[in-house]
Amino acid sequence: MTQENKPRYAADLMGGQVALVTGSGSGMGRATALEMAGCGARLALFARREEPLEETAEMIRAMGGEAFVVTGDTRDEDTIEAAMLKIKALRPAGRAGEQRRRAIRSGGARYLQQRVRGGDPQQPDRFLADDPRGGGSFHV
Amino acid sequence: MFDNGGSVVFVTAISARSALTGFAHTVAARAGVTGMIKTLAAEWGEYGIRLNCVALGTIKTEALGRYPITPEQWQMLNRSVLNRMGAAEDISGMIIFLASKLGGFITGEDVYVDGGETLHLGHDAWDMINPELFEKRKRGDGKD
């Protein structure tokens, strides 16, 4: 994956933001993570396999950025929760109001599911399951 | 995120609003994500949370190698009007736009980054308004 050397966005565009990028071990996820790092964001790299994520993290550190790796599966609520806690820990004390965290997701919707009223994170498959009213999570 | 606001960007595909024969399951899921982010954007706007999705056309990444299709065949299948397949950087640029303050007033949107792939219709209007071309097509001569 090649990253253009010439930045398209300002180097401080995402300063103060933490970005969780799923699938950032390769392809579009990696390209997004690298460019975000070039915009001043701190990166939480999330995917199932650790090795490609570490490669991405090394690339980011080599360009002077900050990144950490969280392995997990977007279908597994526990791993998503662990990633979010790690991101939370990054926020400097006393600056809570200033710092806005950004979570970037590609693919599944399970993290959001647990936030939705009535959602059951233990049964993620019900999210797109056979409920004719539109899925187990969205009863209104 | 509910305390401080934030931005969520989902990656879907052009099949969120068009057909992809043989893949009804993934078309349904992608269209579902689009509907979900629109509703959650309306619900969570008060927390300063924006939700958007980027709908992809055909993007050239290593993942294309998982299909039993050669690079040449991908070029033939590609319906972009810009004479090329999309690159990972075409997508990352839009994701960063939506995730950063540049997209600070955009929420509940699905942005199509597809090189014009969804401009195509079932019929080619040139054939329909040009009797000569239409006759050739009827005879099976193709367009030329």
PDB file of C-alpha atoms in Angstrom:
ATOM      1  CA  MET A   1       0.000   0.000   0.000  1.00  0.00           C
ATOM      2  CA  THR A   2       1.507   3.275  -1.032  1.00  0.00           C
ATOM      3  CA  GLN A   3       0.915   6.453   0.830  1.00  0.00           C
ATOM      4  CA  GLU A   4       1.259   9.706  -1.038  1.00  0.00           C
ATOM      5  CA  ASN A   5       4.130  11.692   0.326  1.00  0.00           C
ATOM      6  CA  LYS A   6       2.473  14.991  -0.316  1.00  0.00           C
ATOM      7  CA  PRO A   7      -0.203  15.565   2.331  1.00  0.00           C
ATOM      8  CA  ARG A   8      -3.673  16.432   1.057  1.00  0.00           C
ATOM      9  CA  TYR A   9      -4.951  17.762   4.373  1.00  0.00           C
ATOM     10  CA  ALA A  10      -3.466  20.079   6.982  1.00  0.00           C
ATOM     11  CA  ALA A  11      -1.057  18.430   9.410  1.00  0.00           C
ATOM     12  CA  ASP A  12      -3.181  19.565  12.370  1.00  0.00           C
ATOM     13  CA  LEU A  13      -6.610  18.801  10.891  1.00  0.00           C
ATOM     14  CA  MET A  14      -7.225  15.979  13.359  1.00  0.00           C
ATOM     15  CA  GLY A  15      -5.033  17.275  16.168  1.00  0.00           C
ATOM     16  CA  GLY A  16      -6.439  16.274  19.560  1.00  0.00           C
ATOM     17  CA  GLN A  17      -8.564  13.521  18.054  1.00  0.00           C
ATOM     18  CA  VAL A  18      -8.216   9.820  18.710  1.00  0.00           C
ATOM     19  CA  ALA A  19      -9.346   7.646  15.823  1.00  0.00           C
ATOM     20  CA  LEU A  20     -10.279   3.981  16.049  1.00  0.00           C
ATOM     21  CA  VAL A  21      -9.851   2.462  12.615  1.00  0.00           C
ATOM     22  CA  THR A  22     -11.097  -1.073  12.117  1.00  0.00           C
ATOM     23  CA  GLY A  23      -9.398  -3.231   9.528  1.00  0.00           C
ATOM     24  CA  SER A  24      -6.314  -1.045   9.669  1.00  0.00           C
ATOM     25  CA  GLY A  25      -3.888  -3.901   9.026  1.00  0.00           C
ATOM     26  CA  SER A  26      -4.242  -3.601   5.277  1.00  0.00           C
ATOM     27  CA  GLY A  27      -5.923  -1.942   2.319  1.00  0.00           C
ATOM     28  CA  MET A  28      -8.324   0.927   2.868  1.00  0.00           C
ATOM     29  CA  GLY A  29      -8.083   0.686   6.649  1.00  0.00           C
ATOM     30  CA  ARG A  30      -4.312   1.046   6.598  1.00  0.00           C
ATOM     31  CA  ALA A  31      -4.439   3.899   4.082  1.00  0.00           C
ATOM     32  CA  THR A  32      -6.984   5.692   6.275  1.00  0.00           C
ATOM     33  CA  ALA A  33      -4.955   5.180   9.446  1.00  0.00           C
ATOM     34  CA  LEU A  34      -1.744   6.447   7.830  1.00  0.00           C
ATOM     35  CA  GLU A  35      -3.372   9.540   6.418  1.00  0.00           C
ATOM     36  CA  MET A  36      -5.135  10.283   9.709  1.00  0.00           C
ATOM     37  CA  ALA A  37      -1.801  10.056  11.493  1.00  0.00           C
ATOM     38  CA  GLY A  38      -0.474  12.563   8.977  1.00  0.00           C
ATOM     39  CA  CYS A  39      -3.332  14.840  10.031  1.00  0.00           C
ATOM     40  CA  GLY A  40      -2.257  14.696  13.681  1.00  0.00           C
ATOM     41  CA  ALA A  41      -4.711  12.104  14.992  1.00  0.00           C
ATOM     42  CA  ARG A  42      -3.679   9.471  17.483  1.00  0.00           C
ATOM     43  CA  LEU A  43      -4.570   6.054  16.177  1.00  0.00           C
ATOM     44  CA  ALA A  44      -6.145   2.998  17.751  1.00  0.00           C
ATOM     45  CA  LEU A  45      -5.587   0.224  15.225  1.00  0.00           C
ATOM     46  CA  PHE A  46      -8.159  -2.527  15.402  1.00  0.00           C
ATOM     47  CA  ALA A  47      -8.369  -5.842  13.555  1.00  0.00           C
ATOM     48  CA  ARG A  48      -8.240  -9.561  14.201  1.00  0.00           C
ATOM     49  CA  ARG A  49      -4.582 -10.216  13.351  1.00  0.00           C
ATOM     50  CA  GLU A  50      -1.875  -8.496  15.358  1.00  0.00           C
ATOM     51  CA  GLU A  51       1.038  -8.684  12.936  1.00  0.00           C
ATOM     52  CA  PRO A  52      -0.362  -6.470  10.156  1.00  0.00           C
ATOM     53  CA  LEU A  53      -1.552  -3.987  12.778  1.00  0.00           C
ATOM     54  CA  GLU A  54       1.943  -3.767  14.242  1.00  0.00           C
ATOM     55  CA  GLU A  55       3.250  -3.088  10.750  1.00  0.00           C
ATOM     56  CA  THR A  56       0.813  -0.213  10.369  1.00  0.00           C
ATOM     57  CA  ALA A  57       1.747   1.076  13.838  1.00  0.00           C
ATOM     58  CA  GLU A  58       5.437   0.998  12.906  1.00  0.00           C
ATOM     59  CA  MET A  59       4.725   2.943   9.724  1.00  0.00           C
ATOM     60  CA  ILE A  60       2.870   5.567  11.768  1.00  0.00           C
ATOM     61  CA  ARG A  61       5.618   5.826  14.385  1.00  0.00           C
ATOM     62  CA  ALA A  62       8.203   6.131  11.614  1.00  0.00           C
ATOM     63  CA  MET A  63       6.393   9.245  10.409  1.00  0.00           C
ATOM     64  CA  GLY A  64       6.370  10.645  13.925  1.00  0.00           C
ATOM     65  CA  GLY A  65       2.803   9.681  14.769  1.00  0.00           C
ATOM     66  CA  GLU A  66       1.249   7.906  17.699  1.00  0.00           C
ATOM     67  CA  ALA A  67      -0.516   4.569  17.409  1.00  0.00           C
ATOM     68  CA  PHE A  68      -1.431   1.550  19.489  1.00  0.00           C
ATOM     69  CA  VAL A  69      -2.716  -1.830  18.516  1.00  0.00           C
ATOM     70  CA  VAL A  70      -5.873  -3.500  19.793  1.00  0.00           C
ATOM     71  CA  THR A  71      -6.647  -6.924  18.418  1.00  0.00           C
ATOM     72  CA  GLY A  72     -10.238  -8.031  18.380  1.00  0.00           C
ATOM     73  CA  ASP A  73     -13.256  -8.882  16.336  1.00  0.00           C
ATOM     74  CA  THR A  74     -15.985  -6.340  15.619  1.00  0.00           C
ATOM     75  CA  ARG A  75     -18.481  -9.166  16.183  1.00  0.00           C
ATOM     76  CA  ASP A  76     -17.209  -9.595  19.740  1.00  0.00           C
ATOM     77  CA  GLU A  77     -18.548  -7.003  22.141  1.00  0.00           C
ATOM     78  CA  ASP A  78     -15.841  -7.602  24.749  1.00  0.00           C
ATOM     79  CA  THR A  79     -13.003  -6.759  22.394  1.00  0.00           C
ATOM     80  CA  ILE A  80     -14.753  -3.585  21.248  1.00  0.00           C
ATOM     81  CA  GLU A  81     -15.299  -2.576  24.854  1.00  0.00           C
ATOM     82  CA  ALA A  82     -11.617  -3.181  25.630  1.00  0.00           C
ATOM     83  CA  ALA A  83     -10.620  -1.004  22.683  1.00  0.00           C
ATOM     84  CA  MET A  84     -12.879   1.817  23.807  1.00  0.00           C
ATOM     85  CA  LEU A  85     -11.514   1.644  27.367  1.00  0.00           C
ATOM     86  CA  LYS A  86      -7.984   1.876  26.009  1.00  0.00           C
ATOM     87  CA  ILE A  87      -8.945   4.951  24.014  1.00  0.00           C
ATOM     88  CA  LYS A  88     -10.601   6.476  27.054  1.00  0.00           C
ATOM     89  CA  ALA A  89      -7.388   6.023  29.023  1.00  0.00           C
ATOM     90  CA  LEU A  90      -5.568   8.123  26.427  1.00  0.00           C
ATOM     91  CA  ARG A  91      -7.521  11.214  27.314  1.00  0.00           C
ATOM     92  CA  PRO A  92      -5.479  13.486  29.571  1.00  0.00           C
ATOM     93  CA  ALA A  93      -7.060  14.154  32.960  1.00  0.00           C
ATOM     94  CA  GLY A  94      -8.818  17.489  33.303  1.00  0.00           C
ATOM     95  CA  ARG A  95      -9.122  18.033  29.575  1.00  0.00           C
ATOM     96  CA  ALA A  96     -12.243  16.011  29.106  1.00  0.00           C
ATOM     97  CA  GLY A  97     -14.218  18.881  27.714  1.00  0.00           C
ATOM     98  CA  GLU A  98     -11.633  19.824  25.140  1.00  0.00           C
ATOM     99  CA  GLN A  99     -10.839  16.466  23.802  1.00  0.00           C
ATOM    100  CA  ARG A 100     -13.271  14.982  21.369  1.00  0.00           C
ATOM    101  CA  ARG A 101     -12.829  11.385  20.551  1.00  0.00           C
ATOM    102  CA  ARG A 102     -13.616  10.022  17.184  1.00  0.00           C
ATOM    103  CA  ALA A 103     -14.336   6.410  16.540  1.00  0.00           C
ATOM    104  CA  ILE A 104     -14.088   5.314  12.989  1.00  0.00           C
ATOM    105  CA  ARG A 105     -15.653   2.052  12.092  1.00  0.00           C
ATOM    106  CA  SER A 106     -15.639   0.155   8.883  1.00  0.00           C
ATOM    107  CA  GLY A 107     -17.802  -2.881   8.540  1.00  0.00           C
ATOM    108  CA  GLY A 108     -20.064  -4.137  11.332  1.00  0.00           C
ATOM    109  CA  ALA A 109     -22.362  -2.330  13.675  1.00  0.00           C
ATOM    110  CA  ARG A 110     -22.033  -4.199  16.908  1.00  0.00           C
ATOM    111  CA  TYR A 111     -20.528  -1.478  19.012  1.00  0.00           C
ATOM    112  CA  LEU A 112     -23.428   0.760  18.180  1.00  0.00           C
ATOM    113  CA  GLN A 113     -25.851  -2.009  18.864  1.00  0.00           C
ATOM    114  CA  GLN A 114     -25.092  -2.130  22.559  1.00  0.00           C
ATOM    115  CA  ARG A 115     -25.761   1.581  22.764  1.00  0.00           C
ATOM    116  CA  VAL A 116     -29.188   1.335  21.255  1.00  0.00           C
ATOM    117  CA  ARG A 117     -32.138   0.988  23.576  1.00  0.00           C
ATOM    118  CA  GLY A 118     -33.110  -2.643  24.054  1.00  0.00           C
ATOM    119  CA  GLY A 119     -30.078  -4.034  22.270  1.00  0.00           C
ATOM    120  CA  ASP A 120     -28.682  -7.310  23.484  1.00  0.00           C
ATOM    121  CA  PRO A 121     -24.909  -7.394  23.011  1.00  0.00           C
ATOM    122  CA  GLN A 122     -24.853 -11.066  23.943  1.00  0.00           C
ATOM    123  CA  GLN A 123     -26.854 -11.957  20.876  1.00  0.00           C
ATOM    124  CA  PRO A 124     -25.245  -9.947  18.094  1.00  0.00           C
ATOM    125  CA  ASP A 125     -26.667 -12.193  15.404  1.00  0.00           C
ATOM    126  CA  ARG A 126     -30.123 -10.961  16.251  1.00  0.00           C
ATOM    127  CA  PHE A 127     -29.096  -7.605  14.894  1.00  0.00           C
ATOM    128  CA  LEU A 128     -29.897  -8.715  11.382  1.00  0.00           C
ATOM    129  CA  ALA A 129     -31.982 -11.702  12.379  1.00  0.00           C
ATOM    130  CA  ASP A 130     -35.458 -12.760  11.529  1.00  0.00           C
ATOM    131  CA  ASP A 131     -37.453 -10.108  13.303  1.00  0.00           C
ATOM    132  CA  PRO A 132     -39.945  -8.687  10.795  1.00  0.00           C
ATOM    133  CA  ARG A 133     -40.166  -5.476  12.771  1.00  0.00           C
ATOM    134  CA  GLY A 134     -36.617  -4.651  11.756  1.00  0.00           C
ATOM    135  CA  GLY A 135     -34.244  -6.567  13.981  1.00  0.00           C
ATOM    136  CA  GLY A 136     -34.027  -7.416  17.648  1.00  0.00           C
ATOM    137  CA  SER A 137     -32.288  -4.204  18.609  1.00  0.00           C
ATOM    138  CA  PHE A 138     -34.680  -1.687  17.262  1.00  0.00           C
ATOM    139  CA  HIS A 139     -38.003  -2.180  18.930  1.00  0.00           C
ATOM    140  CA  VAL A 140     -39.668   1.168  19.443  1.00  0.00           C
TER     141      VAL A 140
ATOM    142  CA  MET B   1     -18.225   9.476  22.962  1.00  0.00           C
ATOM    143  CA  PHE B   2     -21.571  10.376  24.465  1.00  0.00           C
ATOM    144  CA  ASP B   3     -19.801  12.762  26.835  1.00  0.00           C
ATOM    145  CA  ASN B   4     -17.617  14.521  24.309  1.00  0.00           C
ATOM    146  CA  GLY B   5     -19.196  13.974  20.931  1.00  0.00           C
ATOM    147  CA  GLY B   6     -17.508  12.340  17.998  1.00  0.00           C
ATOM    148  CA  SER B   7     -17.822  11.108  14.481  1.00  0.00           C
ATOM    149  CA  VAL B   8     -18.497   7.598  13.218  1.00  0.00           C
ATOM    150  CA  VAL B   9     -17.884   6.697   9.600  1.00  0.00           C
ATOM    151  CA  PHE B  10     -19.158   3.399   8.229  1.00  0.00           C
ATOM    152  CA  VAL B  11     -17.928   1.894   5.019  1.00  0.00           C
ATOM    153  CA  THR B  12     -20.681   0.425   2.851  1.00  0.00           C
ATOM    154  CA  ALA B  13     -20.828  -0.021  -0.920  1.00  0.00           C
ATOM    155  CA  ILE B  14     -22.767   1.145  -3.937  1.00  0.00           C
ATOM    156  CA  SER B  15     -24.835  -2.008  -3.512  1.00  0.00           C
ATOM    157  CA  ALA B  16     -26.535  -0.161  -0.647  1.00  0.00           C
ATOM    158  CA  ARG B  17     -28.731   1.424  -3.299  1.00  0.00           C
ATOM    159  CA  SER B  18     -28.344  -0.742  -6.367  1.00  0.00           C
ATOM    160  CA  ALA B  19     -28.603  -4.408  -7.211  1.00  0.00           C
ATOM    161  CA  LEU B  20     -25.774  -6.914  -6.956  1.00  0.00           C
ATOM    162  CA  THR B  21     -27.006 -10.214  -8.307  1.00  0.00           C
ATOM    163  CA  GLY B  22     -26.091 -13.215  -6.212  1.00  0.00           C
ATOM    164  CA  PHE B  23     -25.431 -11.082  -3.144  1.00  0.00           C
ATOM    165  CA  ALA B  24     -28.875 -10.250  -1.753  1.00  0.00           C
ATOM    166  CA  HIS B  25     -27.589 -10.839   1.770  1.00  0.00           C
ATOM    167  CA  THR B  26     -24.816  -8.260   1.617  1.00  0.00           C
ATOM    168  CA  VAL B  27     -26.995  -5.771  -0.267  1.00  0.00           C
ATOM    169  CA  ALA B  28     -29.563  -6.027   2.518  1.00  0.00           C
ATOM    170  CA  ALA B  29     -26.913  -5.546   5.191  1.00  0.00           C
ATOM    171  CA  ARG B  30     -25.380  -2.491   3.527  1.00  0.00           C
ATOM    172  CA  ALA B  31     -28.721  -0.849   2.916  1.00  0.00           C
ATOM    173  CA  GLY B  32     -29.510  -1.609   6.546  1.00  0.00           C
ATOM    174  CA  VAL B  33     -26.393   0.207   7.733  1.00  0.00           C
ATOM    175  CA  THR B  34     -27.435   3.259   5.708  1.00  0.00           C
ATOM    176  CA  GLY B  35     -30.855   3.295   7.337  1.00  0.00           C
ATOM    177  CA  MET B  36     -29.353   2.744  10.752  1.00  0.00           C
ATOM    178  CA  ILE B  37     -26.894   5.640  10.592  1.00  0.00           C
ATOM    179  CA  LYS B  38     -29.608   8.018   9.422  1.00  0.00           C
ATOM    180  CA  THR B  39     -31.781   7.143  12.390  1.00  0.00           C
ATOM    181  CA  LEU B  40     -28.941   7.166  14.913  1.00  0.00           C
ATOM    182  CA  ALA B  41     -27.725  10.484  13.500  1.00  0.00           C
ATOM    183  CA  ALA B  42     -31.144  11.923  14.320  1.00  0.00           C
ATOM    184  CA  GLU B  43     -31.113  10.357  17.792  1.00  0.00           C
ATOM    185  CA  TRP B  44     -27.547  11.198  18.771  1.00  0.00           C
ATOM    186  CA  GLY B  45     -27.158  14.655  17.265  1.00  0.00           C
ATOM    187  CA  GLU B  46     -27.902  16.114  20.688  1.00  0.00           C
ATOM    188  CA  TYR B  47     -24.742  14.419  22.013  1.00  0.00           C
ATOM    189  CA  GLY B  48     -22.604  15.959  19.291  1.00  0.00           C
ATOM    190  CA  ILE B  49     -22.195  12.599  17.583  1.00  0.00           C
ATOM    191  CA  ARG B  50     -22.250  12.547  13.800  1.00  0.00           C
ATOM    192  CA  LEU B  51     -22.710   9.353  11.803  1.00  0.00           C
ATOM    193  CA  ASN B  52     -22.088   9.018   8.088  1.00  0.00           C
ATOM    194  CA  CYS B  53     -21.213   6.333   5.627  1.00  0.00           C
ATOM    195  CA  VAL B  54     -18.989   6.125   2.615  1.00  0.00           C
ATOM    196  CA  ALA B  55     -20.353   3.921  -0.156  1.00  0.00           C
ATOM    197  CA  LEU B  56     -17.618   2.426  -2.281  1.00  0.00           C
ATOM    198  CA  GLY B  57     -17.462   1.533  -5.924  1.00  0.00           C
ATOM    199  CA  THR B  58     -14.845  -0.932  -7.126  1.00  0.00           C
ATOM    200  CA  ILE B  59     -11.658  -0.246  -5.182  1.00  0.00           C
ATOM    201  CA  LYS B  60      -8.344  -1.826  -6.012  1.00  0.00           C
ATOM    202  CA  THR B  61      -6.866  -3.391  -2.869  1.00  0.00           C
ATOM    203  CA  GLU B  62      -5.274  -6.724  -2.087  1.00  0.00           C
ATOM    204  CA  ALA B  63      -8.726  -7.981  -1.035  1.00  0.00           C
ATOM    205  CA  LEU B  64      -9.702  -8.216  -4.706  1.00  0.00           C
ATOM    206  CA  GLY B  65      -7.387 -11.225  -4.875  1.00  0.00           C
ATOM    207  CA  ARG B  66      -9.868 -13.201  -2.785  1.00  0.00           C
ATOM    208  CA  TYR B  67     -12.256 -13.418  -5.723  1.00  0.00           C
ATOM    209  CA  PRO B  68     -11.716 -15.901  -8.536  1.00  0.00           C
ATOM    210  CA  ILE B  69     -11.350 -13.009 -10.975  1.00  0.00           C
ATOM    211  CA  THR B  70      -8.169 -11.823 -12.697  1.00  0.00           C
ATOM    212  CA  PRO B  71      -7.035  -8.158 -12.621  1.00  0.00           C
ATOM    213  CA  GLU B  72      -7.926  -7.908 -16.341  1.00  0.00           C
ATOM    214  CA  GLN B  73     -11.405  -9.230 -15.639  1.00  0.00           C
ATOM    215  CA  TRP B  74     -11.818  -6.708 -12.831  1.00  0.00           C
ATOM    216  CA  GLN B  75     -11.023  -3.957 -15.316  1.00  0.00           C
ATOM    217  CA  MET B  76     -13.751  -5.286 -17.601  1.00  0.00           C
ATOM    218  CA  LEU B  77     -16.246  -5.461 -14.734  1.00  0.00           C
ATOM    219  CA  ASN B  78     -15.395  -1.975 -13.527  1.00  0.00           C
ATOM    220  CA  ARG B  79     -18.160   0.457 -14.504  1.00  0.00           C
ATOM    221  CA  SER B  80     -16.507   3.670 -13.337  1.00  0.00           C
ATOM    222  CA  VAL B  81     -16.829   6.476 -15.891  1.00  0.00           C
ATOM    223  CA  LEU B  82     -13.367   7.761 -14.964  1.00  0.00           C
ATOM    224  CA  ASN B  83     -11.489   4.984 -16.771  1.00  0.00           C
ATOM    225  CA  ARG B  84      -9.858   3.618 -13.664  1.00  0.00           C
ATOM    226  CA  MET B  85     -10.621   1.633 -10.545  1.00  0.00           C
ATOM    227  CA  GLY B  86     -10.717   3.401  -7.208  1.00  0.00           C
ATOM    228  CA  ALA B  87      -7.680   3.443  -4.923  1.00  0.00           C
ATOM    229  CA  ALA B  88      -7.546   3.136  -1.148  1.00  0.00           C
ATOM    230  CA  GLU B  89      -6.565   6.804  -0.994  1.00  0.00           C
ATOM    231  CA  ASP B  90      -9.783   7.777  -2.775  1.00  0.00           C
ATOM    232  CA  ILE B  91     -11.658   6.359   0.205  1.00  0.00           C
ATOM    233  CA  SER B  92      -9.375   7.527   3.016  1.00  0.00           C
ATOM    234  CA  GLY B  93      -9.700  11.120   1.810  1.00  0.00           C
ATOM    235  CA  MET B  94     -13.478  11.027   2.190  1.00  0.00           C
ATOM    236  CA  ILE B  95     -13.358   9.201   5.533  1.00  0.00           C
ATOM    237  CA  ILE B  96     -11.018  11.850   6.941  1.00  0.00           C
ATOM    238  CA  PHE B  97     -13.212  14.615   5.560  1.00  0.00           C
ATOM    239  CA  LEU B  98     -16.222  13.185   7.394  1.00  0.00           C
ATOM    240  CA  ALA B  99     -14.303  12.297  10.564  1.00  0.00           C
ATOM    241  CA  SER B 100     -12.651  15.688  10.947  1.00  0.00           C
ATOM    242  CA  LYS B 101     -13.966  19.190  11.457  1.00  0.00           C
ATOM    243  CA  LEU B 102     -14.217  19.577   7.681  1.00  0.00           C
ATOM    244  CA  GLY B 103     -17.373  17.501   7.879  1.00  0.00           C
ATOM    245  CA  GLY B 104     -18.525  19.138  11.097  1.00  0.00           C
ATOM    246  CA  PHE B 105     -22.021  19.924   9.783  1.00  0.00           C
ATOM    247  CA  ILE B 106     -22.576  16.674   7.911  1.00  0.00           C
ATOM    248  CA  THR B 107     -24.498  13.867   9.566  1.00  0.00           C
ATOM    249  CA  GLY B 108     -26.737  11.024   8.452  1.00  0.00           C
ATOM    250  CA  GLU B 109     -25.295  11.136   4.937  1.00  0.00           C
ATOM    251  CA  ASP B 110     -24.197   8.399   2.602  1.00  0.00           C
ATOM    252  CA  VAL B 111     -21.456   9.660   0.324  1.00  0.00           C
ATOM    253  CA  TYR B 112     -20.850   7.697  -2.871  1.00  0.00           C
ATOM    254  CA  VAL B 113     -17.173   7.431  -3.777  1.00  0.00           C
ATOM    255  CA  ASP B 114     -17.569   5.289  -6.861  1.00  0.00           C
ATOM    256  CA  GLY B 115     -16.058   7.055  -9.871  1.00  0.00           C
ATOM    257  CA  GLY B 116     -19.550   7.454 -11.282  1.00  0.00           C
ATOM    258  CA  GLU B 117     -20.310   3.740 -11.166  1.00  0.00           C
ATOM    259  CA  THR B 118     -23.894   4.355 -10.052  1.00  0.00           C
ATOM    260  CA  LEU B 119     -24.516   6.701 -12.998  1.00  0.00           C
ATOM    261  CA  HIS B 120     -25.210   3.718 -15.210  1.00  0.00           C
ATOM    262  CA  LEU B 121     -28.737   2.769 -16.107  1.00  0.00           C
ATOM    263  CA  GLY B 122     -30.083  -0.470 -17.445  1.00  0.00           C
ATOM    264  CA  HIS B 123     -30.447   1.001 -20.945  1.00  0.00           C
ATOM    265  CA  ASP B 124     -27.927   2.853 -23.002  1.00  0.00           C
ATOM    266  CA  ALA B 125     -29.827   5.917 -24.200  1.00  0.00           C
ATOM    267  CA  TRP B 126     -27.546   6.372 -27.197  1.00  0.00           C
ATOM    268  CA  ASP B 127     -28.967   3.162 -28.600  1.00  0.00           C
ATOM    269  CA  MET B 128     -32.513   4.254 -27.880  1.00  0.00           C
ATOM    270  CA  ILE B 129     -32.340   7.648 -29.612  1.00  0.00           C
ATOM    271  CA  ASN B 130     -30.187   6.560 -32.537  1.00  0.00           C
ATOM    272  CA  PRO B 131     -32.172   4.280 -34.873  1.00  0.00           C
ATOM    273  CA  GLU B 132     -29.042   3.156 -36.680  1.00  0.00           C
ATOM    274  CA  LEU B 133     -27.386   1.940 -33.494  1.00  0.00           C
ATOM    275  CA  PHE B 134     -30.640   0.317 -32.417  1.00  0.00           C
ATOM    276  CA  GLU B 135     -30.895  -1.594 -35.689  1.00  0.00           C
ATOM    277  CA  LYS B 136     -27.305  -2.774 -35.353  1.00  0.00           C
ATOM    278  CA  ARG B 137     -27.972  -3.976 -31.835  1.00  0.00           C
ATOM    279  CA  LYS B 138     -31.083  -5.811 -33.016  1.00  0.00           C
ATOM    280  CA  ARG B 139     -29.045  -7.527 -35.702  1.00  0.00           C
ATOM    281  CA  GLY B 140     -26.497  -8.457 -33.081  1.00  0.00           C
ATOM    282  CA  ASP B 141     -23.762  -6.388 -34.674  1.00  0.00           C
ATOM    283  CA  GLY B 142     -22.963  -4.547 -31.490  1.00  0.00           C
ATOM    284  CA  LYS B 143     -22.484  -0.821 -31.476  1.00  0.00           C
ATOM    285  CA  ASP B 144     -19.924  -0.448 -34.244  1.00  0.00           C
TER     286      ASP B 144
END
